[in-house]
Amino acid sequence: MGFVFGLVIGLIAGLAIIVLFVRNENSRSKLRNELATTVAAFARMTVEDSRKILPAEFYPSWVVFSQQQKLKWLNQHLTKIWPYVNEAASDLIKTSVEPVLEQYRPIVLSSLKFSRFTLGTVAPQFTGVSIIEDEADSVTMELEMQWDANSSIILDIKTYLGVSLPVQVKDIGFTGVFRLIFKPLVNEFPCFGAVSYSLRKKKKMDFTLKVIGGDISTIPGLSDAIESTIRDAIEDSITWPVRKIVPILPGDYSDLELKPVGILEVKLVQARDLTNKDIIGKSDPYAVLYVRPLPDKTKKSKTINNELNPIWNEHYEFIIEDATTQHLVVRIYDDEGVQASELIGCAQVLLRDLEPGKVKDVWLNLVKDLEIQRDTKNRGQVHLELLYCPFGMENGFTNPFTSNNISMTSLEKVIKSGANGTDAIKNEEAAINKKKEVIIRGVLSVTVISAEDLPIVDLMGKADPYVVLTLKKSEAKHKTRVVNDSLNPVWNQTFDFVVEDGLHDMLILEVYDHDTFGKDYMGRCILTLTRVILEGEYKDTLQIEGAKSGKLNLHLKWMPQPIFRDS
């Protein structure tokens, strides 16, 4: 009986094991089939499908979706003909670059010329090509190039002390994008009238300098000066929007030349929460701004000593040649005195994101490098006001800086001169020579309506807030009444300020908690007067800086009274 019972139990257990095994195998087979189907589906996916499923920010930084086509065939042919290209192009480049080198020649040198210039035996490699569809009467092609050259470039430099040194430029490594524009398209072979070429983007440009038979470090600062000259010469001679035009068919191609198309007005307002670069004390920040990184086109602010929340309120103008591709770069440095300044952070604004004729108020997060998109470290923020005005922009644009049809700023002088950019610049220079300065004068009416969600300051209650209003340049002040025991106070008080220079003044609103034996600082709001001058009147809600929470509701009104003065 026991044997039979054990046999039955064994058969049941065996059948159960077999059933479980079969079901497990079926399940695994089903999973393998589903996985194979999924893999096959991924294999059929295009780049566009991948972008729809997973946004770009979720991909690793090394994943790049390229729309460029490979150019192996072009590289093979270029390698064959490179000796002839080297011979033909070397003299052409030498004669065209030498005048630019002379223009940016360091003041310590009396002469800077090429004594030898050859491109070498190693041909550049084109790693990709893309076609840009922009205008109907042109074709734009961008070629990505990589070149580790063995060029033979020797500079003959002479100092004012009579010292002559042959300096070799060696170990050249370059990666960038060249732009070719075939324009205009015509019905005559080769179907385009001219070719414009330019260096659209420099991704990397490295080289070393060596004095033949000597050491370049024997003259302090010489290496840095020559390197800066070479980079400035490349930037000014061939880097976009600068372009070189090669006529193919007879005709007038002056419309393809580089011309100013507008002016960018920039107000550097302030920065906040900057990274402290000093071991003792705080950083001494200053800002450098540029659209094209050339010495004569770069603006530098004043240095604010020992401050991580500097207020500059400085105004600059930049000539724009191509609003679709150019951008404004802001770099914040810590002034180290006689030592080299240390970069705190940088940011950029694309001009194509600006609406012409409209002021854009922006806070930009500072990053370590503009090429690195995933810098999560907090380096601070910079506050800018931007206004882009193309030349000849008149229809539908009312500029607040005009009175009695007389231009109020250099921007107005440009706009009123017409759509011709060259004439605009000449008129602008003529206006500057007259030394006539215009001041935007008027009365600013500020109504402090209320505050919301203020932080608790008092230990035994909420807060007793009031607001102090200060006009920065004149230091005129007003103060609201104190609202006791409230985190959402309502004031509805109006104050008037006589403003002598509205374009360069600013309003500071500081919120305090009133105490019997003093006051506690809660936070502040900083306003330039650009918007109220532009719009005449507006209401706004501002976040209170320096406070854990809180907003301030304001109503501002501007009553202009422009005057003129001779500088």
PDB file of N, CA and C in Angstrom, residues 377-455:
ATOM      1  N   LYS A 377      26.426  72.600 -12.404  1.00  0.00           N
ATOM      2  CA  LYS A 377      26.922  73.358 -11.256  1.00  0.00           C
ATOM      3  C   LYS A 377      26.358  74.769 -11.280  1.00  0.00           C
ATOM      4  N   ASN A 378      25.962  75.268 -10.125  1.00  0.00           N
ATOM      5  CA  ASN A 378      25.414  76.612 -10.020  1.00  0.00           C
ATOM      6  C   ASN A 378      26.553  77.626  -9.976  1.00  0.00           C
ATOM      7  N   ARG A 379      26.707  78.399 -11.049  1.00  0.00           N
ATOM      8  CA  ARG A 379      27.762  79.400 -11.124  1.00  0.00           C
ATOM      9  C   ARG A 379      27.214  80.820 -11.037  1.00  0.00           C
ATOM     10  N   GLY A 380      25.897  80.941 -10.887  1.00  0.00           N
ATOM     11  CA  GLY A 380      25.276  82.249 -10.807  1.00  0.00           C
ATOM     12  C   GLY A 380      24.470  82.570 -12.052  1.00  0.00           C
ATOM     13  N   GLN A 381      23.879  83.752 -12.066  1.00  0.00           N
ATOM     14  CA  GLN A 381      23.065  84.210 -13.187  1.00  0.00           C
ATOM     15  C   GLN A 381      23.433  85.650 -13.521  1.00  0.00           C
ATOM     16  N   VAL A 382      23.210  86.021 -14.788  1.00  0.00           N
ATOM     17  CA  VAL A 382      23.439  87.393 -15.235  1.00  0.00           C
ATOM     18  C   VAL A 382      22.145  87.909 -15.855  1.00  0.00           C
ATOM     19  N   HIS A 383      21.855  89.187 -15.595  1.00  0.00           N
ATOM     20  CA  HIS A 383      20.595  89.813 -16.003  1.00  0.00           C
ATOM     21  C   HIS A 383      20.886  90.803 -17.133  1.00  0.00           C
ATOM     22  N   LEU A 384      20.202  90.619 -18.277  1.00  0.00           N
ATOM     23  CA  LEU A 384      20.387  91.481 -19.439  1.00  0.00           C
ATOM     24  C   LEU A 384      19.042  91.997 -19.931  1.00  0.00           C
ATOM     25  N   GLU A 385      19.090  93.191 -20.541  1.00  0.00           N
ATOM     26  CA  GLU A 385      17.973  93.698 -21.328  1.00  0.00           C
ATOM     27  C   GLU A 385      18.470  93.880 -22.753  1.00  0.00           C
ATOM     28  N   LEU A 386      17.740  93.311 -23.711  1.00  0.00           N
ATOM     29  CA  LEU A 386      18.192  93.273 -25.099  1.00  0.00           C
ATOM     30  C   LEU A 386      17.151  93.895 -26.014  1.00  0.00           C
ATOM     31  N   LEU A 387      17.612  94.677 -26.978  1.00  0.00           N
ATOM     32  CA  LEU A 387      16.736  95.280 -27.982  1.00  0.00           C
ATOM     33  C   LEU A 387      17.465  95.249 -29.316  1.00  0.00           C
ATOM     34  N   TYR A 388      16.911  94.486 -30.272  1.00  0.00           N
ATOM     35  CA  TYR A 388      17.509  94.411 -31.605  1.00  0.00           C
ATOM     36  C   TYR A 388      16.647  95.200 -32.588  1.00  0.00           C
ATOM     37  N   CYS A 389      17.279  96.134 -33.285  1.00  0.00           N
ATOM     38  CA  CYS A 389      16.575  96.953 -34.266  1.00  0.00           C
ATOM     39  C   CYS A 389      17.284  96.876 -35.611  1.00  0.00           C
ATOM     40  N   PRO A 390      16.684  96.217 -36.601  1.00  0.00           N
ATOM     41  CA  PRO A 390      17.273  96.198 -37.951  1.00  0.00           C
ATOM     42  C   PRO A 390      17.254  97.587 -38.560  1.00  0.00           C
ATOM     43  N   PHE A 391      18.210  97.858 -39.439  1.00  0.00           N
ATOM     44  CA  PHE A 391      18.217  99.133 -40.145  1.00  0.00           C
ATOM     45  C   PHE A 391      16.989  99.237 -41.044  1.00  0.00           C
ATOM     46  N   GLY A 392      16.403 100.429 -41.084  1.00  0.00           N
ATOM     47  CA  GLY A 392      15.244 100.652 -41.936  1.00  0.00           C
ATOM     48  C   GLY A 392      13.949 100.156 -41.347  1.00  0.00           C
ATOM     49  N   MET A 393      13.968  99.776 -40.066  1.00  0.00           N
ATOM     50  CA  MET A 393      12.741  99.286 -39.440  1.00  0.00           C
ATOM     51  C   MET A 393      11.908 100.468 -38.968  1.00  0.00           C
ATOM     52  N   GLU A 394      10.881 100.801 -39.732  1.00  0.00           N
ATOM     53  CA  GLU A 394      10.054 101.957 -39.399  1.00  0.00           C
ATOM     54  C   GLU A 394       8.583 101.588 -39.262  1.00  0.00           C
ATOM     55  N   ASN A 395       8.088 100.747 -40.152  1.00  0.00           N
ATOM     56  CA  ASN A 395       6.663 100.414 -40.139  1.00  0.00           C
ATOM     57  C   ASN A 395       6.300  99.637 -38.887  1.00  0.00           C
ATOM     58  N   GLY A 396       5.351 100.153 -38.128  1.00  0.00           N
ATOM     59  CA  GLY A 396       4.856  99.451 -36.961  1.00  0.00           C
ATOM     60  C   GLY A 396       5.777  99.510 -35.762  1.00  0.00           C
ATOM     61  N   PHE A 397       6.859 100.301 -35.826  1.00  0.00           N
ATOM     62  CA  PHE A 397       7.791 100.365 -34.717  1.00  0.00           C
ATOM     63  C   PHE A 397       7.847 101.785 -34.177  1.00  0.00           C
ATOM     64  N   THR A 398       7.393 101.965 -32.962  1.00  0.00           N
ATOM     65  CA  THR A 398       7.434 103.262 -32.302  1.00  0.00           C
ATOM     66  C   THR A 398       8.536 103.247 -31.259  1.00  0.00           C
ATOM     67  N   ASN A 399       9.575 103.989 -31.522  1.00  0.00           N
ATOM     68  CA  ASN A 399      10.699 104.007 -30.590  1.00  0.00           C
ATOM     69  C   ASN A 399      10.453 105.046 -29.508  1.00  0.00           C
ATOM     70  N   PRO A 400      10.595 104.675 -28.254  1.00  0.00           N
ATOM     71  CA  PRO A 400      10.305 105.623 -27.178  1.00  0.00           C
ATOM     72  C   PRO A 400      11.364 106.695 -27.033  1.00  0.00           C
ATOM     73  N   PHE A 401      12.511 106.525 -27.676  1.00  0.00           N
ATOM     74  CA  PHE A 401      13.608 107.459 -27.503  1.00  0.00           C
ATOM     75  C   PHE A 401      13.568 108.605 -28.515  1.00  0.00           C
ATOM     76  N   THR A 402      12.403 108.850 -29.104  1.00  0.00           N
ATOM     77  CA  THR A 402      12.274 109.945 -30.066  1.00  0.00           C
ATOM     78  C   THR A 402      11.342 111.013 -29.523  1.00  0.00           C
ATOM     79  N   SER A 403      11.627 112.222 -29.861  1.00  0.00           N
ATOM     80  CA  SER A 403      10.769 113.338 -29.467  1.00  0.00           C
ATOM     81  C   SER A 403      10.896 114.425 -30.527  1.00  0.00           C
ATOM     82  N   ASN A 404       9.767 114.856 -31.055  1.00  0.00           N
ATOM     83  CA  ASN A 404       9.742 115.871 -32.112  1.00  0.00           C
ATOM     84  C   ASN A 404      10.568 115.451 -33.323  1.00  0.00           C
ATOM     85  N   ASN A 405      10.514 114.129 -33.618  1.00  0.00           N
ATOM     86  CA  ASN A 405      11.211 113.571 -34.773  1.00  0.00           C
ATOM     87  C   ASN A 405      12.727 113.746 -34.695  1.00  0.00           C
ATOM     88  N   ILE A 406      13.253 113.946 -33.506  1.00  0.00           N
ATOM     89  CA  ILE A 406      14.700 114.046 -33.314  1.00  0.00           C
ATOM     90  C   ILE A 406      15.167 112.767 -32.637  1.00  0.00           C
ATOM     91  N   SER A 407      16.195 112.114 -33.196  1.00  0.00           N
ATOM     92  CA  SER A 407      16.649 110.845 -32.628  1.00  0.00           C
ATOM     93  C   SER A 407      17.241 111.065 -31.252  1.00  0.00           C
ATOM     94  N   MET A 408      17.026 110.082 -30.379  1.00  0.00           N
ATOM     95  CA  MET A 408      17.435 110.214 -28.991  1.00  0.00           C
ATOM     96  C   MET A 408      18.654 109.376 -28.646  1.00  0.00           C
ATOM     97  N   THR A 409      18.947 108.389 -29.447  1.00  0.00           N
ATOM     98  CA  THR A 409      20.115 107.552 -29.200  1.00  0.00           C
ATOM     99  C   THR A 409      20.812 107.297 -30.518  1.00  0.00           C
ATOM    100  N   SER A 410      21.983 106.687 -30.429  1.00  0.00           N
ATOM    101  CA  SER A 410      22.692 106.332 -31.652  1.00  0.00           C
ATOM    102  C   SER A 410      21.885 105.340 -32.468  1.00  0.00           C
ATOM    103  N   LEU A 411      21.088 104.522 -31.785  1.00  0.00           N
ATOM    104  CA  LEU A 411      20.214 103.589 -32.494  1.00  0.00           C
ATOM    105  C   LEU A 411      19.223 104.358 -33.361  1.00  0.00           C
ATOM    106  N   GLU A 412      18.671 105.458 -32.828  1.00  0.00           N
ATOM    107  CA  GLU A 412      17.740 106.257 -33.611  1.00  0.00           C
ATOM    108  C   GLU A 412      18.418 106.887 -34.810  1.00  0.00           C
ATOM    109  N   LYS A 413      19.667 107.342 -34.624  1.00  0.00           N
ATOM    110  CA  LYS A 413      20.382 107.949 -35.743  1.00  0.00           C
ATOM    111  C   LYS A 413      20.528 106.944 -36.873  1.00  0.00           C
ATOM    112  N   VAL A 414      20.767 105.682 -36.513  1.00  0.00           N
ATOM    113  CA  VAL A 414      20.921 104.638 -37.520  1.00  0.00           C
ATOM    114  C   VAL A 414      19.604 104.361 -38.212  1.00  0.00           C
ATOM    115  N   ILE A 415      18.530 104.198 -37.412  1.00  0.00           N
ATOM    116  CA  ILE A 415      17.231 103.850 -37.977  1.00  0.00           C
ATOM    117  C   ILE A 415      16.717 104.960 -38.890  1.00  0.00           C
ATOM    118  N   LYS A 416      16.861 106.214 -38.463  1.00  0.00           N
ATOM    119  CA  LYS A 416      16.328 107.322 -39.242  1.00  0.00           C
ATOM    120  C   LYS A 416      17.108 107.562 -40.531  1.00  0.00           C
ATOM    121  N   SER A 417      18.342 107.002 -40.604  1.00  0.00           N
ATOM    122  CA  SER A 417      19.152 107.241 -41.790  1.00  0.00           C
ATOM    123  C   SER A 417      18.700 106.411 -42.968  1.00  0.00           C
ATOM    124  N   GLY A 418      17.843 105.400 -42.736  1.00  0.00           N
ATOM    125  CA  GLY A 418      17.337 104.596 -43.847  1.00  0.00           C
ATOM    126  C   GLY A 418      17.808 103.179 -43.769  1.00  0.00           C
ATOM    127  N   ALA A 419      17.489 102.407 -44.817  1.00  0.00           N
ATOM    128  CA  ALA A 419      17.767 100.976 -44.818  1.00  0.00           C
ATOM    129  C   ALA A 419      19.172 100.651 -45.230  1.00  0.00           C
ATOM    130  N   ASN A 420      19.914 101.607 -45.804  1.00  0.00           N
ATOM    131  CA  ASN A 420      21.261 101.315 -46.257  1.00  0.00           C
ATOM    132  C   ASN A 420      22.194 101.271 -45.071  1.00  0.00           C
ATOM    133  N   GLY A 421      22.758 100.100 -44.803  1.00  0.00           N
ATOM    134  CA  GLY A 421      23.589  99.930 -43.632  1.00  0.00           C
ATOM    135  C   GLY A 421      24.845 100.770 -43.678  1.00  0.00           C
ATOM    136  N   THR A 422      25.497 100.898 -44.869  1.00  0.00           N
ATOM    137  CA  THR A 422      26.727 101.664 -44.976  1.00  0.00           C
ATOM    138  C   THR A 422      26.476 103.137 -44.695  1.00  0.00           C
ATOM    139  N   ASP A 423      25.401 103.692 -45.275  1.00  0.00           N
ATOM    140  CA  ASP A 423      25.052 105.088 -45.016  1.00  0.00           C
ATOM    141  C   ASP A 423      24.719 105.297 -43.564  1.00  0.00           C
ATOM    142  N   ALA A 424      24.090 104.264 -42.963  1.00  0.00           N
ATOM    143  CA  ALA A 424      23.718 104.382 -41.551  1.00  0.00           C
ATOM    144  C   ALA A 424      24.948 104.539 -40.686  1.00  0.00           C
ATOM    145  N   ILE A 425      25.980 103.775 -40.971  1.00  0.00           N
ATOM    146  CA  ILE A 425      27.191 103.851 -40.164  1.00  0.00           C
ATOM    147  C   ILE A 425      27.870 105.211 -40.343  1.00  0.00           C
ATOM    148  N   LYS A 426      27.884 105.733 -41.584  1.00  0.00           N
ATOM    149  CA  LYS A 426      28.490 107.042 -41.824  1.00  0.00           C
ATOM    150  C   LYS A 426      27.741 108.127 -41.066  1.00  0.00           C
ATOM    151  N   ASN A 427      26.415 108.061 -41.106  1.00  0.00           N
ATOM    152  CA  ASN A 427      25.612 109.038 -40.383  1.00  0.00           C
ATOM    153  C   ASN A 427      25.829 108.931 -38.887  1.00  0.00           C
ATOM    154  N   GLU A 428      26.005 107.683 -38.427  1.00  0.00           N
ATOM    155  CA  GLU A 428      26.247 107.468 -37.003  1.00  0.00           C
ATOM    156  C   GLU A 428      27.559 108.109 -36.578  1.00  0.00           C
ATOM    157  N   GLU A 429      28.598 107.949 -37.404  1.00  0.00           N
ATOM    158  CA  GLU A 429      29.886 108.531 -37.081  1.00  0.00           C
ATOM    159  C   GLU A 429      29.801 110.052 -37.099  1.00  0.00           C
ATOM    160  N   ALA A 430      29.048 110.597 -38.046  1.00  0.00           N
ATOM    161  CA  ALA A 430      28.881 112.044 -38.107  1.00  0.00           C
ATOM    162  C   ALA A 430      28.174 112.572 -36.871  1.00  0.00           C
ATOM    163  N   ALA A 431      27.194 111.815 -36.411  1.00  0.00           N
ATOM    164  CA  ALA A 431      26.458 112.230 -35.210  1.00  0.00           C
ATOM    165  C   ALA A 431      27.360 112.214 -33.990  1.00  0.00           C
ATOM    166  N   ILE A 432      28.235 111.221 -33.908  1.00  0.00           N
ATOM    167  CA  ILE A 432      29.150 111.124 -32.772  1.00  0.00           C
ATOM    168  C   ILE A 432      30.107 112.309 -32.770  1.00  0.00           C
ATOM    169  N   ASN A 433      30.571 112.694 -33.969  1.00  0.00           N
ATOM    170  CA  ASN A 433      31.512 113.800 -34.060  1.00  0.00           C
ATOM    171  C   ASN A 433      30.918 115.117 -33.580  1.00  0.00           C
ATOM    172  N   LYS A 434      29.595 115.250 -33.642  1.00  0.00           N
ATOM    173  CA  LYS A 434      28.948 116.470 -33.170  1.00  0.00           C
ATOM    174  C   LYS A 434      28.940 116.555 -31.649  1.00  0.00           C
ATOM    175  N   LYS A 435      29.222 115.430 -30.971  1.00  0.00           N
ATOM    176  CA  LYS A 435      29.287 115.382 -29.511  1.00  0.00           C
ATOM    177  C   LYS A 435      27.995 115.897 -28.889  1.00  0.00           C
ATOM    178  N   LYS A 436      26.893 115.471 -29.453  1.00  0.00           N
ATOM    179  CA  LYS A 436      25.587 115.863 -28.933  1.00  0.00           C
ATOM    180  C   LYS A 436      25.004 114.677 -28.184  1.00  0.00           C
ATOM    181  N   GLU A 437      24.789 114.814 -26.914  1.00  0.00           N
ATOM    182  CA  GLU A 437      24.264 113.727 -26.100  1.00  0.00           C
ATOM    183  C   GLU A 437      22.824 114.022 -25.709  1.00  0.00           C
ATOM    184  N   VAL A 438      21.994 112.998 -25.794  1.00  0.00           N
ATOM    185  CA  VAL A 438      20.582 113.167 -25.488  1.00  0.00           C
ATOM    186  C   VAL A 438      20.265 112.461 -24.188  1.00  0.00           C
ATOM    187  N   ILE A 439      19.491 113.092 -23.338  1.00  0.00           N
ATOM    188  CA  ILE A 439      19.105 112.507 -22.054  1.00  0.00           C
ATOM    189  C   ILE A 439      17.604 112.294 -22.052  1.00  0.00           C
ATOM    190  N   ILE A 440      17.193 111.124 -21.585  1.00  0.00           N
ATOM    191  CA  ILE A 440      15.767 110.839 -21.443  1.00  0.00           C
ATOM    192  C   ILE A 440      15.346 111.276 -20.039  1.00  0.00           C
ATOM    193  N   ARG A 441      14.633 112.382 -19.966  1.00  0.00           N
ATOM    194  CA  ARG A 441      14.236 112.936 -18.678  1.00  0.00           C
ATOM    195  C   ARG A 441      12.725 112.805 -18.539  1.00  0.00           C
ATOM    196  N   GLY A 442      12.260 112.602 -17.315  1.00  0.00           N
ATOM    197  CA  GLY A 442      10.832 112.487 -17.104  1.00  0.00           C
ATOM    198  C   GLY A 442      10.497 112.216 -15.653  1.00  0.00           C
ATOM    199  N   VAL A 443       9.232 111.917 -15.437  1.00  0.00           N
ATOM    200  CA  VAL A 443       8.741 111.620 -14.093  1.00  0.00           C
ATOM    201  C   VAL A 443       8.283 110.173 -14.067  1.00  0.00           C
ATOM    202  N   LEU A 444       8.827 109.422 -13.128  1.00  0.00           N
ATOM    203  CA  LEU A 444       8.462 108.023 -12.943  1.00  0.00           C
ATOM    204  C   LEU A 444       7.495 107.928 -11.771  1.00  0.00           C
ATOM    205  N   SER A 445       6.326 107.379 -12.048  1.00  0.00           N
ATOM    206  CA  SER A 445       5.316 107.182 -11.007  1.00  0.00           C
ATOM    207  C   SER A 445       5.245 105.698 -10.676  1.00  0.00           C
ATOM    208  N   VAL A 446       5.497 105.364  -9.410  1.00  0.00           N
ATOM    209  CA  VAL A 446       5.525 103.973  -8.977  1.00  0.00           C
ATOM    210  C   VAL A 446       4.455 103.754  -7.916  1.00  0.00           C
ATOM    211  N   THR A 447       3.558 102.817  -8.196  1.00  0.00           N
ATOM    212  CA  THR A 447       2.548 102.428  -7.212  1.00  0.00           C
ATOM    213  C   THR A 447       2.899 101.048  -6.674  1.00  0.00           C
ATOM    214  N   VAL A 448       3.191 100.997  -5.374  1.00  0.00           N
ATOM    215  CA  VAL A 448       3.440  99.715  -4.707  1.00  0.00           C
ATOM    216  C   VAL A 448       2.076  99.191  -4.265  1.00  0.00           C
ATOM    217  N   ILE A 449       1.585  98.203  -4.995  1.00  0.00           N
ATOM    218  CA  ILE A 449       0.227  97.722  -4.760  1.00  0.00           C
ATOM    219  C   ILE A 449       0.181  96.798  -3.543  1.00  0.00           C
ATOM    220  N   SER A 450       0.941  95.709  -3.617  1.00  0.00           N
ATOM    221  CA  SER A 450       0.880  94.725  -2.536  1.00  0.00           C
ATOM    222  C   SER A 450       2.050  93.771  -2.656  1.00  0.00           C
ATOM    223  N   ALA A 451       2.141  92.867  -1.676  1.00  0.00           N
ATOM    224  CA  ALA A 451       3.110  91.773  -1.704  1.00  0.00           C
ATOM    225  C   ALA A 451       2.373  90.479  -1.395  1.00  0.00           C
ATOM    226  N   GLU A 452       2.954  89.373  -1.844  1.00  0.00           N
ATOM    227  CA  GLU A 452       2.330  88.070  -1.636  1.00  0.00           C
ATOM    228  C   GLU A 452       3.342  87.066  -1.093  1.00  0.00           C
ATOM    229  N   ASP A 453       2.885  86.234  -0.190  1.00  0.00           N
ATOM    230  CA  ASP A 453       3.647  85.071   0.277  1.00  0.00           C
ATOM    231  C   ASP A 453       5.016  85.454   0.818  1.00  0.00           C
ATOM    232  N   LEU A 454       5.074  86.513   1.628  1.00  0.00           N
ATOM    233  CA  LEU A 454       6.349  86.891   2.236  1.00  0.00           C
ATOM    234  C   LEU A 454       6.760  85.855   3.278  1.00  0.00           C
ATOM    235  N   PRO A 455       8.065  85.665   3.500  1.00  0.00           N
ATOM    236  CA  PRO A 455       8.516  84.685   4.500  1.00  0.00           C
ATOM    237  C   PRO A 455       8.278  85.187   5.922  1.00  0.00           C
TER     238      PRO A 455
END
